[in-house]
Protein backbone atom coordinates (compact mmCIF):
# COMPACT_ATOMS: atom_id res chain seq x y z
CA UNK A 1 0.00 0.00 0.00
CA UNK A 2 1.36 3.42 -0.95
CA UNK A 3 1.31 5.77 2.01
CA UNK A 4 -0.19 9.17 1.26
CA UNK A 5 -0.01 12.00 3.77
CA UNK A 6 -2.42 14.90 3.87
CA UNK A 7 -1.47 18.50 4.72
CA UNK A 8 -3.64 21.60 4.61
CA UNK A 9 -2.93 23.94 1.68
CA UNK A 10 -0.79 26.87 2.83
CA UNK A 11 -3.58 29.40 2.19
CA UNK A 12 -6.78 27.97 0.75
CA UNK A 13 -9.46 26.92 3.24
CA UNK A 14 -10.86 23.49 2.44
CA UNK A 15 -7.98 22.56 0.10
CA UNK A 16 -5.30 20.03 1.08
CA UNK A 17 -2.16 18.53 -0.40
CA UNK A 18 -1.97 14.77 -0.85
CA UNK A 19 1.74 13.99 -0.51
CA UNK A 20 2.93 10.76 -2.09
CA UNK A 21 5.89 8.64 -0.90
CA UNK A 22 8.14 9.99 -3.65
CA UNK A 23 7.43 13.59 -2.57
CA UNK A 24 5.04 14.43 -5.43
CA UNK A 25 1.89 16.19 -4.38
CA UNK A 26 -1.57 16.82 -5.74
CA UNK A 27 -4.47 18.83 -4.35
CA UNK A 28 -7.18 17.05 -2.36
CA UNK A 29 -10.47 17.86 -0.66
CA UNK A 30 -12.20 16.30 2.34
CA UNK A 31 -14.93 13.98 1.04
CA UNK A 32 -18.40 15.32 1.84
CA UNK A 33 -19.76 11.82 1.13
CA UNK A 34 -17.27 9.35 2.66
CA UNK A 35 -16.91 6.11 0.74
CA UNK A 36 -18.08 7.60 -2.56
CA UNK A 37 -15.96 8.41 -5.59
CA UNK A 38 -17.18 10.60 -8.47
CA UNK A 39 -14.70 9.91 -11.31
CA UNK A 40 -12.53 7.07 -10.03
CA UNK A 41 -10.36 9.43 -7.98
CA UNK A 42 -8.26 8.03 -5.16
CA UNK A 43 -9.73 8.08 -1.65
CA UNK A 44 -7.29 8.52 1.24
CA UNK A 45 -7.98 7.89 4.95
CA UNK A 46 -5.89 10.18 7.09
CA UNK A 47 -6.27 11.08 10.76
CA UNK A 48 -9.82 9.73 10.87
CA UNK A 49 -11.02 11.69 7.82
CA UNK A 50 -11.44 10.76 4.18
CA UNK A 51 -9.93 12.86 1.40
CA UNK A 52 -10.33 12.74 -2.39
CA UNK A 53 -7.19 13.25 -4.49
CA UNK A 54 -7.98 16.03 -6.98
CA UNK A 55 -6.52 15.16 -10.37
CA UNK A 56 -5.05 18.15 -12.27
CA UNK A 57 -5.37 16.29 -15.58
CA UNK A 58 -9.09 15.86 -14.99
CA UNK A 59 -9.92 19.22 -13.40
CA UNK A 60 -8.75 22.65 -14.56
CA UNK A 61 -9.28 24.08 -11.08
CA UNK A 62 -6.85 21.48 -9.70
CA UNK A 63 -4.43 22.43 -12.51
CA UNK A 64 -4.74 26.10 -11.46
CA UNK A 65 -3.87 25.14 -7.86
CA UNK A 66 -0.90 23.02 -9.03
CA UNK A 67 0.34 25.98 -11.06
CA UNK A 68 0.44 28.40 -8.16
CA UNK A 69 -3.03 30.00 -8.10
CA UNK A 70 -2.97 32.92 -5.63
CA UNK A 71 -6.61 33.98 -5.30
CA UNK A 72 -9.07 31.33 -4.20
CA UNK A 73 -12.52 32.77 -3.52
CA UNK A 74 -14.24 29.49 -2.54
CA UNK A 75 -14.75 28.66 1.14
CA UNK A 76 -17.17 26.92 3.49
CA UNK A 77 -20.66 28.41 2.98
CA UNK A 78 -19.97 29.97 -0.47
CA UNK A 79 -22.82 30.22 -2.95
CA UNK A 80 -21.55 29.22 -6.38
CA UNK A 81 -22.95 29.25 -9.91
CA UNK A 82 -21.08 26.62 -11.94
CA UNK A 83 -21.45 26.95 -15.73
CA UNK A 84 -20.51 23.84 -17.73
CA UNK A 85 -20.82 21.29 -14.92
CA UNK A 86 -20.47 18.24 -17.25
CA UNK A 87 -20.45 14.98 -15.25
CA UNK A 88 -19.55 16.76 -12.00
CA UNK A 89 -15.80 16.15 -11.70
CA UNK A 90 -14.71 19.66 -10.63
CA UNK A 91 -18.16 20.56 -9.24
CA UNK A 92 -17.83 17.68 -6.74
CA UNK A 93 -14.57 19.10 -5.35
CA UNK A 94 -16.21 22.55 -5.13
CA UNK A 95 -19.03 20.81 -3.22
CA UNK A 96 -16.46 19.36 -0.76
CA UNK A 97 -14.96 22.84 -0.19
CA UNK A 98 -18.20 24.78 0.35
CA UNK A 99 -19.62 21.99 2.57
CA UNK A 100 -23.28 21.58 3.60
CA UNK A 101 -23.75 25.27 4.40
CA UNK A 102 -22.83 26.25 0.81
CA UNK A 103 -24.82 25.81 -2.37
CA UNK A 104 -23.67 25.11 -5.93
CA UNK A 105 -26.01 25.67 -8.87
CA UNK A 106 -24.68 23.38 -11.62
CA UNK A 107 -25.72 24.45 -15.13
CA UNK A 108 -25.15 22.03 -18.01
CA UNK A 109 -26.85 21.96 -21.42
CA UNK A 110 -25.97 18.46 -22.68
CA UNK A 111 -28.60 15.96 -21.57
CA UNK A 112 -26.10 13.07 -21.77
CA UNK A 113 -23.87 14.88 -19.24
CA UNK A 114 -26.90 15.67 -17.12
CA UNK A 115 -27.61 11.94 -16.80
CA UNK A 116 -24.18 11.53 -15.17
CA UNK A 117 -24.43 14.72 -13.13
CA UNK A 118 -27.78 13.94 -11.48
CA UNK A 119 -26.57 10.90 -9.44
CA UNK A 120 -23.63 13.01 -8.18
CA UNK A 121 -26.08 15.74 -7.07
CA UNK A 122 -28.36 13.16 -5.45
CA UNK A 123 -25.51 12.18 -3.11
CA UNK A 124 -24.45 15.78 -2.43
CA UNK A 125 -27.19 17.96 -0.97
CA UNK A 126 -25.34 21.22 -1.76
CA UNK A 127 -25.31 20.58 -5.55
CA UNK A 128 -28.37 21.54 -7.59
CA UNK A 129 -28.44 20.29 -11.20
CA UNK A 130 -29.93 22.68 -13.77
CA UNK A 131 -30.45 21.70 -17.41
CA UNK A 132 -29.86 25.08 -19.00
CA UNK A 133 -27.87 27.09 -21.54
CA UNK A 134 -25.26 29.39 -19.97
CA UNK A 135 -25.67 31.83 -22.87
CA UNK A 136 -29.30 32.38 -21.79
CA UNK A 137 -29.19 33.16 -18.05
CA UNK A 138 -32.83 34.34 -17.98
CA UNK A 139 -33.79 30.68 -18.69
CA UNK A 140 -32.62 29.57 -15.22
CA UNK A 141 -33.02 32.86 -13.34
CA UNK A 142 -36.02 31.59 -11.33
CA UNK A 143 -33.86 28.74 -9.96
CA UNK A 144 -30.72 30.67 -8.94
CA UNK A 145 -30.18 33.20 -6.14
CA UNK A 146 -27.43 35.82 -5.83
CA UNK A 147 -24.05 34.08 -5.62
CA UNK A 148 -20.53 34.82 -4.31
CA UNK A 149 -18.61 33.07 -7.09
CA UNK A 150 -19.22 32.06 -10.71
CA UNK A 151 -17.05 29.26 -12.08
CA UNK A 152 -17.19 28.86 -15.85
CA UNK A 153 -15.75 26.08 -17.99
CA UNK A 154 -17.88 25.86 -21.11
CA UNK A 155 -15.24 25.51 -23.88
CA UNK A 156 -17.27 27.73 -26.24
CA UNK A 157 -16.74 31.04 -28.07
CA UNK A 158 -17.75 34.28 -26.29
CA UNK A 159 -16.57 33.12 -22.86
CA UNK A 160 -16.10 36.66 -21.54
CA UNK A 161 -19.57 37.75 -22.69
CA UNK A 162 -21.23 34.66 -21.17
CA UNK A 163 -19.60 35.05 -17.77
CA UNK A 164 -20.32 38.83 -17.77
CA UNK A 165 -24.01 38.27 -18.62
CA UNK A 166 -24.28 35.74 -15.79
CA UNK A 167 -22.48 38.10 -13.40
CA UNK A 168 -24.96 40.87 -14.23
CA UNK A 169 -27.80 38.50 -13.42
CA UNK A 170 -26.47 36.66 -10.36
CA UNK A 171 -23.11 37.82 -8.94
CA UNK A 172 -22.99 39.99 -5.86
CA UNK A 173 -20.88 43.16 -6.15
CA UNK A 174 -17.41 42.28 -4.87
CA UNK A 175 -17.98 38.65 -5.93
CA UNK A 176 -15.50 36.66 -8.03
CA UNK A 177 -15.36 34.70 -11.25
CA UNK A 178 -13.00 31.85 -12.09
CA UNK A 179 -12.96 31.18 -15.83
CA UNK A 180 -11.20 28.37 -17.66
CA UNK A 181 -10.45 29.79 -21.10
CA UNK A 182 -9.67 27.50 -24.02
CA UNK A 183 -8.05 29.54 -26.79
CA UNK A 184 -9.01 27.15 -29.59
CA UNK A 185 -12.70 27.28 -28.72
CA UNK A 186 -12.68 31.04 -29.16
CA UNK A 187 -10.58 31.59 -32.28
CA UNK A 188 -8.37 28.97 -33.96
CA UNK A 189 -6.79 31.56 -36.25
CA UNK A 190 -5.30 33.71 -33.48
CA UNK A 191 -2.33 33.08 -31.23
CA UNK A 192 -3.56 31.87 -27.81
CA UNK A 193 -1.89 34.87 -26.10
CA UNK A 194 -3.90 37.24 -28.27
CA UNK A 195 -7.15 35.39 -27.46
CA UNK A 196 -6.45 35.55 -23.70
CA UNK A 197 -5.69 39.28 -23.87
CA UNK A 198 -8.93 39.93 -25.81
CA UNK A 199 -10.98 38.03 -23.21
CA UNK A 200 -9.24 39.91 -20.38
CA UNK A 201 -9.99 43.27 -22.04
CA UNK A 202 -13.66 42.32 -22.58
CA UNK A 203 -14.00 41.39 -18.91
CA UNK A 204 -12.45 44.70 -17.84
CA UNK A 205 -14.93 46.55 -20.07
CA UNK A 206 -17.77 44.72 -18.29
CA UNK A 207 -16.77 45.75 -14.75
CA UNK A 208 -14.23 43.10 -13.74
CA UNK A 209 -10.78 43.57 -12.27
CA UNK A 210 -8.60 40.71 -13.45
CA UNK A 211 -6.54 39.47 -10.49
CA UNK A 212 -4.55 36.68 -12.10
CA UNK A 213 -4.17 34.58 -15.23
CA UNK A 214 -2.71 31.09 -14.77
CA UNK A 215 -1.25 29.03 -17.63
CA UNK A 216 -2.54 25.44 -17.36
CA UNK A 217 0.45 23.70 -19.06
CA UNK A 218 1.41 20.85 -18.73
CA UNK A 219 -2.10 19.72 -17.77
CA UNK A 220 -3.99 21.47 -20.60
CA UNK A 221 -2.60 23.03 -23.78
CA UNK A 222 -3.53 26.59 -24.77
CA UNK A 223 -5.72 27.08 -21.72
CA UNK A 224 -5.58 29.60 -18.92
CA UNK A 225 -7.48 29.97 -15.68
CA UNK A 226 -8.49 33.54 -14.94
CA UNK A 227 -9.66 34.96 -11.61
CA UNK A 228 -11.40 38.33 -11.52
CA UNK A 229 -13.32 40.45 -9.01
CA UNK A 230 -16.65 41.98 -10.04
CA UNK A 231 -17.25 45.64 -9.40
CA UNK A 232 -20.45 45.74 -11.48
C1 LIG B 1 -14.84 21.09 -20.50
S1 LIG B 1 -16.41 20.52 -20.04
C2 LIG B 1 -16.58 20.95 -18.33
C3 LIG B 1 -15.83 20.09 -17.37
C4 LIG B 1 -16.17 20.41 -15.91
N1 LIG B 1 -16.10 21.84 -15.69
C5 LIG B 1 -15.25 19.74 -14.94
O1 LIG B 1 -14.14 20.22 -14.72
O2 LIG B 1 -15.64 18.72 -14.37
C6 LIG B 1 -17.47 21.72 -20.75
C7 LIG B 1 -18.94 21.46 -20.49
O3 LIG B 1 -19.66 22.65 -20.79
C8 LIG B 1 -20.90 22.29 -21.35
N2 LIG B 1 -21.38 23.48 -22.07
C9 LIG B 1 -20.86 24.05 -23.19
N3 LIG B 1 -21.57 25.13 -23.56
C10 LIG B 1 -22.56 25.27 -22.63
C11 LIG B 1 -23.62 26.20 -22.46
N4 LIG B 1 -23.80 27.19 -23.32
N5 LIG B 1 -24.44 26.04 -21.41
C12 LIG B 1 -24.26 25.01 -20.52
N6 LIG B 1 -23.29 24.09 -20.64
C13 LIG B 1 -22.44 24.22 -21.68
C14 LIG B 1 -20.56 21.10 -22.25
O4 LIG B 1 -21.72 20.33 -22.54
C15 LIG B 1 -19.54 20.37 -21.40
O5 LIG B 1 -20.16 19.39 -20.59
Coordinates of C-alpha atoms and ligand atoms in Angstrom, one line a residue:
X1 CA 0.0 0.0 0.0
X2 CA 1.4 3.4 -1.0
X3 CA 1.3 5.8 2.0
X4 CA -0.2 9.2 1.3
X5 CA 0.0 12.0 3.8
X6 CA -2.4 14.9 3.9
X7 CA -1.5 18.5 4.7
X8 CA -3.6 21.6 4.6
X9 CA -2.9 23.9 1.7
X10 CA -0.8 26.9 2.8
X11 CA -3.6 29.4 2.2
X12 CA -6.8 28.0 0.8
X13 CA -9.5 26.9 3.2
X14 CA -10.9 23.5 2.4
X15 CA -8.0 22.6 0.1
X16 CA -5.3 20.0 1.1
X17 CA -2.2 18.5 -0.4
X18 CA -2.0 14.8 -0.9
X19 CA 1.7 14.0 -0.5
X20 CA 2.9 10.8 -2.1
X21 CA 5.9 8.6 -0.9
X22 CA 8.1 10.0 -3.6
X23 CA 7.4 13.6 -2.6
X24 CA 5.0 14.4 -5.4
X25 CA 1.9 16.2 -4.4
X26 CA -1.6 16.8 -5.7
X27 CA -4.5 18.8 -4.4
X28 CA -7.2 17.0 -2.4
X29 CA -10.5 17.9 -0.7
X30 CA -12.2 16.3 2.3
X31 CA -14.9 14.0 1.0
X32 CA -18.4 15.3 1.8
X33 CA -19.8 11.8 1.1
X34 CA -17.3 9.3 2.7
X35 CA -16.9 6.1 0.7
X36 CA -18.1 7.6 -2.6
X37 CA -16.0 8.4 -5.6
X38 CA -17.2 10.6 -8.5
X39 CA -14.7 9.9 -11.3
X40 CA -12.5 7.1 -10.0
X41 CA -10.4 9.4 -8.0
X42 CA -8.3 8.0 -5.2
X43 CA -9.7 8.1 -1.6
X44 CA -7.3 8.5 1.2
X45 CA -8.0 7.9 4.9
X46 CA -5.9 10.2 7.1
X47 CA -6.3 11.1 10.8
X48 CA -9.8 9.7 10.9
X49 CA -11.0 11.7 7.8
X50 CA -11.4 10.8 4.2
X51 CA -9.9 12.9 1.4
X52 CA -10.3 12.7 -2.4
X53 CA -7.2 13.2 -4.5
X54 CA -8.0 16.0 -7.0
X55 CA -6.5 15.2 -10.4
X56 CA -5.0 18.1 -12.3
X57 CA -5.4 16.3 -15.6
X58 CA -9.1 15.9 -15.0
X59 CA -9.9 19.2 -13.4
X60 CA -8.8 22.6 -14.6
X61 CA -9.3 24.1 -11.1
X62 CA -6.9 21.5 -9.7
X63 CA -4.4 22.4 -12.5
X64 CA -4.7 26.1 -11.5
X65 CA -3.9 25.1 -7.9
X66 CA -0.9 23.0 -9.0
X67 CA 0.3 26.0 -11.1
X68 CA 0.4 28.4 -8.2
X69 CA -3.0 30.0 -8.1
X70 CA -3.0 32.9 -5.6
X71 CA -6.6 34.0 -5.3
X72 CA -9.1 31.3 -4.2
X73 CA -12.5 32.8 -3.5
X74 CA -14.2 29.5 -2.5
X75 CA -14.8 28.7 1.1
X76 CA -17.2 26.9 3.5
X77 CA -20.7 28.4 3.0
X78 CA -20.0 30.0 -0.5
X79 CA -22.8 30.2 -3.0
X80 CA -21.6 29.2 -6.4
X81 CA -22.9 29.3 -9.9
X82 CA -21.1 26.6 -11.9
X83 CA -21.5 26.9 -15.7
X84 CA -20.5 23.8 -17.7
X85 CA -20.8 21.3 -14.9
X86 CA -20.5 18.2 -17.3
X87 CA -20.4 15.0 -15.2
X88 CA -19.6 16.8 -12.0
X89 CA -15.8 16.2 -11.7
X90 CA -14.7 19.7 -10.6
X91 CA -18.2 20.6 -9.2
X92 CA -17.8 17.7 -6.7
X93 CA -14.6 19.1 -5.4
X94 CA -16.2 22.5 -5.1
X95 CA -19.0 20.8 -3.2
X96 CA -16.5 19.4 -0.8
X97 CA -15.0 22.8 -0.2
X98 CA -18.2 24.8 0.3
X99 CA -19.6 22.0 2.6
X100 CA -23.3 21.6 3.6
X101 CA -23.8 25.3 4.4
X102 CA -22.8 26.3 0.8
X103 CA -24.8 25.8 -2.4
X104 CA -23.7 25.1 -5.9
X105 CA -26.0 25.7 -8.9
X106 CA -24.7 23.4 -11.6
X107 CA -25.7 24.5 -15.1
X108 CA -25.2 22.0 -18.0
X109 CA -26.9 22.0 -21.4
X110 CA -26.0 18.5 -22.7
X111 CA -28.6 16.0 -21.6
X112 CA -26.1 13.1 -21.8
X113 CA -23.9 14.9 -19.2
X114 CA -26.9 15.7 -17.1
X115 CA -27.6 11.9 -16.8
X116 CA -24.2 11.5 -15.2
X117 CA -24.4 14.7 -13.1
X118 CA -27.8 13.9 -11.5
X119 CA -26.6 10.9 -9.4
X120 CA -23.6 13.0 -8.2
X121 CA -26.1 15.7 -7.1
X122 CA -28.4 13.2 -5.4
X123 CA -25.5 12.2 -3.1
X124 CA -24.5 15.8 -2.4
X125 CA -27.2 18.0 -1.0
X126 CA -25.3 21.2 -1.8
X127 CA -25.3 20.6 -5.5
X128 CA -28.4 21.5 -7.6
X129 CA -28.4 20.3 -11.2
X130 CA -29.9 22.7 -13.8
X131 CA -30.5 21.7 -17.4
X132 CA -29.9 25.1 -19.0
X133 CA -27.9 27.1 -21.5
X134 CA -25.3 29.4 -20.0
X135 CA -25.7 31.8 -22.9
X136 CA -29.3 32.4 -21.8
X137 CA -29.2 33.2 -18.1
X138 CA -32.8 34.3 -18.0
X139 CA -33.8 30.7 -18.7
X140 CA -32.6 29.6 -15.2
X141 CA -33.0 32.9 -13.3
X142 CA -36.0 31.6 -11.3
X143 CA -33.9 28.7 -10.0
X144 CA -30.7 30.7 -8.9
X145 CA -30.2 33.2 -6.1
X146 CA -27.4 35.8 -5.8
X147 CA -24.0 34.1 -5.6
X148 CA -20.5 34.8 -4.3
X149 CA -18.6 33.1 -7.1
X150 CA -19.2 32.1 -10.7
X151 CA -17.0 29.3 -12.1
X152 CA -17.2 28.9 -15.9
X153 CA -15.8 26.1 -18.0
X154 CA -17.9 25.9 -21.1
X155 CA -15.2 25.5 -23.9
X156 CA -17.3 27.7 -26.2
X157 CA -16.7 31.0 -28.1
X158 CA -17.7 34.3 -26.3
X159 CA -16.6 33.1 -22.9
X160 CA -16.1 36.7 -21.5
X161 CA -19.6 37.7 -22.7
X162 CA -21.2 34.7 -21.2
X163 CA -19.6 35.1 -17.8
X164 CA -20.3 38.8 -17.8
X165 CA -24.0 38.3 -18.6
X166 CA -24.3 35.7 -15.8
X167 CA -22.5 38.1 -13.4
X168 CA -25.0 40.9 -14.2
X169 CA -27.8 38.5 -13.4
X170 CA -26.5 36.7 -10.4
X171 CA -23.1 37.8 -8.9
X172 CA -23.0 40.0 -5.9
X173 CA -20.9 43.2 -6.1
X174 CA -17.4 42.3 -4.9
X175 CA -18.0 38.6 -5.9
X176 CA -15.5 36.7 -8.0
X177 CA -15.4 34.7 -11.2
X178 CA -13.0 31.9 -12.1
X179 CA -13.0 31.2 -15.8
X180 CA -11.2 28.4 -17.7
X181 CA -10.4 29.8 -21.1
X182 CA -9.7 27.5 -24.0
X183 CA -8.0 29.5 -26.8
X184 CA -9.0 27.2 -29.6
X185 CA -12.7 27.3 -28.7
X186 CA -12.7 31.0 -29.2
X187 CA -10.6 31.6 -32.3
X188 CA -8.4 29.0 -34.0
X189 CA -6.8 31.6 -36.3
X190 CA -5.3 33.7 -33.5
X191 CA -2.3 33.1 -31.2
X192 CA -3.6 31.9 -27.8
X193 CA -1.9 34.9 -26.1
X194 CA -3.9 37.2 -28.3
X195 CA -7.2 35.4 -27.5
X196 CA -6.4 35.5 -23.7
X197 CA -5.7 39.3 -23.9
X198 CA -8.9 39.9 -25.8
X199 CA -11.0 38.0 -23.2
X200 CA -9.2 39.9 -20.4
X201 CA -10.0 43.3 -22.0
X202 CA -13.7 42.3 -22.6
X203 CA -14.0 41.4 -18.9
X204 CA -12.4 44.7 -17.8
X205 CA -14.9 46.6 -20.1
X206 CA -17.8 44.7 -18.3
X207 CA -16.8 45.7 -14.7
X208 CA -14.2 43.1 -13.7
X209 CA -10.8 43.6 -12.3
X210 CA -8.6 40.7 -13.5
X211 CA -6.5 39.5 -10.5
X212 CA -4.5 36.7 -12.1
X213 CA -4.2 34.6 -15.2
X214 CA -2.7 31.1 -14.8
X215 CA -1.2 29.0 -17.6
X216 CA -2.5 25.4 -17.4
X217 CA 0.5 23.7 -19.1
X218 CA 1.4 20.9 -18.7
X219 CA -2.1 19.7 -17.8
X220 CA -4.0 21.5 -20.6
X221 CA -2.6 23.0 -23.8
X222 CA -3.5 26.6 -24.8
X223 CA -5.7 27.1 -21.7
X224 CA -5.6 29.6 -18.9
X225 CA -7.5 30.0 -15.7
X226 CA -8.5 33.5 -14.9
X227 CA -9.7 35.0 -11.6
X228 CA -11.4 38.3 -11.5
X229 CA -13.3 40.5 -9.0
X230 CA -16.7 42.0 -10.0
X231 CA -17.2 45.6 -9.4
X232 CA -20.4 45.7 -11.5
Ligands
LIG1 C1 -14.8 21.1 -20.5 S1 -16.4 20.5 -20.0 C2 -16.6 21.0 -18.3 C3 -15.8 20.1 -17.4 C4 -16.2 20.4 -15.9 N1 -16.1 21.8 -15.7 C5 -15.2 19.7 -14.9 O1 -14.1 20.2 -14.7 O2 -15.6 18.7 -14.4 C6 -17.5 21.7 -20.8 C7 -18.9 21.5 -20.5 O3 -19.7 22.6 -20.8 C8 -20.9 22.3 -21.4 N2 -21.4 23.5 -22.1 C9 -20.9 24.0 -23.2 N3 -21.6 25.1 -23.6 C10 -22.6 25.3 -22.6 C11 -23.6 26.2 -22.5 N4 -23.8 27.2 -23.3 N5 -24.4 26.0 -21.4 C12 -24.3 25.0 -20.5 N6 -23.3 24.1 -20.6 C13 -22.4 24.2 -21.7 C14 -20.6 21.1 -22.3 O4 -21.7 20.3 -22.5 C15 -19.5 20.4 -21.4 O5 -20.2 19.4 -20.6

